[in-house]
């Protein structure tokens, strides 16, 4: 859908002209048109990605590192669980 927006914008059409021809394929708004604001947000994000490709690559690498860390056994327990264990242990000591 986004490629359609880019192609038609390049041909000189406005977002308002393109919007009625776009249909959301899945999710809660399936079958409806995206809002003009959503289309402009997507275009702005696309421009940011083009302007700062190294920042996008760094963000993707950082995200992949966090995912790997979160999957490792050392990070598998939630902070709530760690707190509950600490409180329980503290109660047993005193």
JSON list of N, CA and C in Angstrom, two decimals, residues 1-31:
[
{"chain": "A", "resi": 1, "resn": "UNK", "atom": "N", "xyz": [0.83, -1.18, 0.00]},
{"chain": "A", "resi": 1, "resn": "UNK", "atom": "CA", "xyz": [0.00, 0.00, 0.00]},
{"chain": "A", "resi": 1, "resn": "UNK", "atom": "C", "xyz": [0.88, 1.26, 0.00]},
{"chain": "A", "resi": 2, "resn": "UNK", "atom": "N", "xyz": [1.97, 1.24, 0.78]},
{"chain": "A", "resi": 2, "resn": "UNK", "atom": "CA", "xyz": [2.81, 2.42, 0.87]},
{"chain": "A", "resi": 2, "resn": "UNK", "atom": "C", "xyz": [3.50, 2.72, -0.46]},
{"chain": "A", "resi": 3, "resn": "UNK", "atom": "N", "xyz": [3.87, 1.67, -1.18]},
{"chain": "A", "resi": 3, "resn": "UNK", "atom": "CA", "xyz": [4.50, 1.88, -2.48]},
{"chain": "A", "resi": 3, "resn": "UNK", "atom": "C", "xyz": [3.54, 2.56, -3.45]},
{"chain": "A", "resi": 4, "resn": "UNK", "atom": "N", "xyz": [2.26, 2.26, -3.31]},
{"chain": "A", "resi": 4, "resn": "UNK", "atom": "CA", "xyz": [1.23, 2.94, -4.12]},
{"chain": "A", "resi": 4, "resn": "UNK", "atom": "C", "xyz": [1.22, 4.43, -3.81]},
{"chain": "A", "resi": 5, "resn": "UNK", "atom": "N", "xyz": [1.30, 4.76, -2.53]},
{"chain": "A", "resi": 5, "resn": "UNK", "atom": "CA", "xyz": [1.32, 6.17, -2.12]},
{"chain": "A", "resi": 5, "resn": "UNK", "atom": "C", "xyz": [2.55, 6.86, -2.71]},
{"chain": "A", "resi": 6, "resn": "UNK", "atom": "N", "xyz": [3.72, 6.23, -2.56]},
{"chain": "A", "resi": 6, "resn": "UNK", "atom": "CA", "xyz": [4.95, 6.83, -3.08]},
{"chain": "A", "resi": 6, "resn": "UNK", "atom": "C", "xyz": [4.87, 7.04, -4.59]},
{"chain": "A", "resi": 7, "resn": "UNK", "atom": "N", "xyz": [4.38, 6.03, -5.30]},
{"chain": "A", "resi": 7, "resn": "UNK", "atom": "CA", "xyz": [4.31, 6.11, -6.76]},
{"chain": "A", "resi": 7, "resn": "UNK", "atom": "C", "xyz": [3.36, 7.23, -7.19]},
{"chain": "A", "resi": 8, "resn": "UNK", "atom": "N", "xyz": [2.19, 7.28, -6.57]},
{"chain": "A", "resi": 8, "resn": "UNK", "atom": "CA", "xyz": [1.20, 8.27, -6.97]},
{"chain": "A", "resi": 8, "resn": "UNK", "atom": "C", "xyz": [1.60, 9.69, -6.55]},
{"chain": "A", "resi": 9, "resn": "UNK", "atom": "N", "xyz": [2.27, 9.81, -5.39]},
{"chain": "A", "resi": 9, "resn": "UNK", "atom": "CA", "xyz": [2.79, 11.12, -4.97]},
{"chain": "A", "resi": 9, "resn": "UNK", "atom": "C", "xyz": [3.82, 11.60, -5.98]},
{"chain": "A", "resi": 10, "resn": "UNK", "atom": "N", "xyz": [4.66, 10.68, -6.47]},
{"chain": "A", "resi": 10, "resn": "UNK", "atom": "CA", "xyz": [5.67, 11.04, -7.47]},
{"chain": "A", "resi": 10, "resn": "UNK", "atom": "C", "xyz": [5.03, 11.52, -8.77]},
{"chain": "A", "resi": 11, "resn": "UNK", "atom": "N", "xyz": [3.82, 11.05, -9.03]},
{"chain": "A", "resi": 11, "resn": "UNK", "atom": "CA", "xyz": [3.10, 11.47, -10.23]},
{"chain": "A", "resi": 11, "resn": "UNK", "atom": "C", "xyz": [2.33, 12.78, -10.02]},
{"chain": "A", "resi": 12, "resn": "UNK", "atom": "N", "xyz": [2.41, 13.32, -8.79]},
{"chain": "A", "resi": 12, "resn": "UNK", "atom": "CA", "xyz": [1.81, 14.62, -8.53]},
{"chain": "A", "resi": 12, "resn": "UNK", "atom": "C", "xyz": [0.48, 14.61, -7.81]},
{"chain": "A", "resi": 13, "resn": "UNK", "atom": "N", "xyz": [-0.01, 13.44, -7.43]},
{"chain": "A", "resi": 13, "resn": "UNK", "atom": "CA", "xyz": [-1.30, 13.38, -6.72]},
{"chain": "A", "resi": 13, "resn": "UNK", "atom": "C", "xyz": [-1.11, 13.76, -5.26]},
{"chain": "A", "resi": 14, "resn": "UNK", "atom": "N", "xyz": [-2.15, 14.31, -4.67]},
{"chain": "A", "resi": 14, "resn": "UNK", "atom": "CA", "xyz": [-2.11, 14.67, -3.25]},
{"chain": "A", "resi": 14, "resn": "UNK", "atom": "C", "xyz": [-2.53, 13.46, -2.41]},
{"chain": "A", "resi": 15, "resn": "UNK", "atom": "N", "xyz": [-2.19, 13.50, -1.14]},
{"chain": "A", "resi": 15, "resn": "UNK", "atom": "CA", "xyz": [-2.59, 12.43, -0.22]},
{"chain": "A", "resi": 15, "resn": "UNK", "atom": "C", "xyz": [-4.11, 12.31, -0.18]},
{"chain": "A", "resi": 16, "resn": "UNK", "atom": "N", "xyz": [-4.78, 13.44, -0.21]},
{"chain": "A", "resi": 16, "resn": "UNK", "atom": "CA", "xyz": [-6.24, 13.43, -0.17]},
{"chain": "A", "resi": 16, "resn": "UNK", "atom": "C", "xyz": [-6.84, 12.73, -1.41]},
{"chain": "A", "resi": 17, "resn": "UNK", "atom": "N", "xyz": [-6.17, 12.84, -2.55]},
{"chain": "A", "resi": 17, "resn": "UNK", "atom": "CA", "xyz": [-6.63, 12.16, -3.75]},
{"chain": "A", "resi": 17, "resn": "UNK", "atom": "C", "xyz": [-6.35, 10.66, -3.71]},
{"chain": "A", "resi": 18, "resn": "UNK", "atom": "N", "xyz": [-5.26, 10.30, -3.07]},
{"chain": "A", "resi": 18, "resn": "UNK", "atom": "CA", "xyz": [-4.84, 8.89, -3.02]},
{"chain": "A", "resi": 18, "resn": "UNK", "atom": "C", "xyz": [-5.64, 8.11, -1.97]},
{"chain": "A", "resi": 19, "resn": "UNK", "atom": "N", "xyz": [-5.94, 8.74, -0.85]},
{"chain": "A", "resi": 19, "resn": "UNK", "atom": "CA", "xyz": [-6.57, 8.09, 0.30]},
{"chain": "A", "resi": 19, "resn": "UNK", "atom": "C", "xyz": [-7.78, 7.22, -0.03]},
{"chain": "A", "resi": 20, "resn": "UNK", "atom": "N", "xyz": [-8.75, 7.67, -0.83]},
{"chain": "A", "resi": 20, "resn": "UNK", "atom": "CA", "xyz": [-9.94, 6.85, -1.08]},
{"chain": "A", "resi": 20, "resn": "UNK", "atom": "C", "xyz": [-9.65, 5.51, -1.77]},
{"chain": "A", "resi": 21, "resn": "UNK", "atom": "N", "xyz": [-8.52, 5.42, -2.46]},
{"chain": "A", "resi": 21, "resn": "UNK", "atom": "CA", "xyz": [-8.19, 4.19, -3.18]},
{"chain": "A", "resi": 21, "resn": "UNK", "atom": "C", "xyz": [-7.41, 3.19, -2.33]},
{"chain": "A", "resi": 22, "resn": "UNK", "atom": "N", "xyz": [-7.07, 3.57, -1.11]},
{"chain": "A", "resi": 22, "resn": "UNK", "atom": "CA", "xyz": [-6.30, 2.69, -0.23]},
{"chain": "A", "resi": 22, "resn": "UNK", "atom": "C", "xyz": [-7.25, 1.96, 0.72]},
{"chain": "A", "resi": 23, "resn": "UNK", "atom": "N", "xyz": [-7.03, 0.69, 0.91]},
{"chain": "A", "resi": 23, "resn": "UNK", "atom": "CA", "xyz": [-7.84, -0.13, 1.81]},
{"chain": "A", "resi": 23, "resn": "UNK", "atom": "C", "xyz": [-6.91, -0.84, 2.79]},
{"chain": "A", "resi": 24, "resn": "UNK", "atom": "N", "xyz": [-7.22, -0.74, 4.08]},
{"chain": "A", "resi": 24, "resn": "UNK", "atom": "CA", "xyz": [-6.44, -1.43, 5.11]},
{"chain": "A", "resi": 24, "resn": "UNK", "atom": "C", "xyz": [-6.75, -2.93, 5.01]},
{"chain": "A", "resi": 25, "resn": "UNK", "atom": "N", "xyz": [-5.71, -3.77, 4.82]},
{"chain": "A", "resi": 25, "resn": "UNK", "atom": "CA", "xyz": [-5.95, -5.19, 4.57]},
{"chain": "A", "resi": 25, "resn": "UNK", "atom": "C", "xyz": [-6.22, -6.05, 5.80]},
{"chain": "A", "resi": 26, "resn": "UNK", "atom": "N", "xyz": [-5.74, -5.65, 6.97]},
{"chain": "A", "resi": 26, "resn": "UNK", "atom": "CA", "xyz": [-5.90, -6.49, 8.17]},
{"chain": "A", "resi": 26, "resn": "UNK", "atom": "C", "xyz": [-6.14, -5.62, 9.39]},
{"chain": "A", "resi": 27, "resn": "UNK", "atom": "N", "xyz": [-6.49, -6.28, 10.48]},
{"chain": "A", "resi": 27, "resn": "UNK", "atom": "CA", "xyz": [-6.61, -5.58, 11.76]},
{"chain": "A", "resi": 27, "resn": "UNK", "atom": "C", "xyz": [-7.99, -5.03, 12.03]},
{"chain": "A", "resi": 28, "resn": "UNK", "atom": "N", "xyz": [-8.07, -4.24, 13.08]},
{"chain": "A", "resi": 28, "resn": "UNK", "atom": "CA", "xyz": [-9.34, -3.69, 13.55]},
{"chain": "A", "resi": 28, "resn": "UNK", "atom": "C", "xyz": [-10.02, -2.81, 12.50]},
{"chain": "A", "resi": 29, "resn": "UNK", "atom": "N", "xyz": [-9.22, -2.13, 11.69]},
{"chain": "A", "resi": 29, "resn": "UNK", "atom": "CA", "xyz": [-9.79, -1.22, 10.67]},
{"chain": "A", "resi": 29, "resn": "UNK", "atom": "C", "xyz": [-9.79, -1.85, 9.28]},
{"chain": "A", "resi": 30, "resn": "UNK", "atom": "N", "xyz": [-9.74, -3.16, 9.22]},
{"chain": "A", "resi": 30, "resn": "UNK", "atom": "CA", "xyz": [-9.73, -3.89, 7.95]},
{"chain": "A", "resi": 30, "resn": "UNK", "atom": "C", "xyz": [-10.90, -3.42, 7.06]},
{"chain": "A", "resi": 31, "resn": "UNK", "atom": "N", "xyz": [-10.57, -3.16, 5.80]},
{"chain": "A", "resi": 31, "resn": "UNK", "atom": "CA", "xyz": [-11.59, -2.75, 4.84]},
{"chain": "A", "resi": 31, "resn": "UNK", "atom": "C", "xyz": [-11.85, -1.26, 4.79]}
]
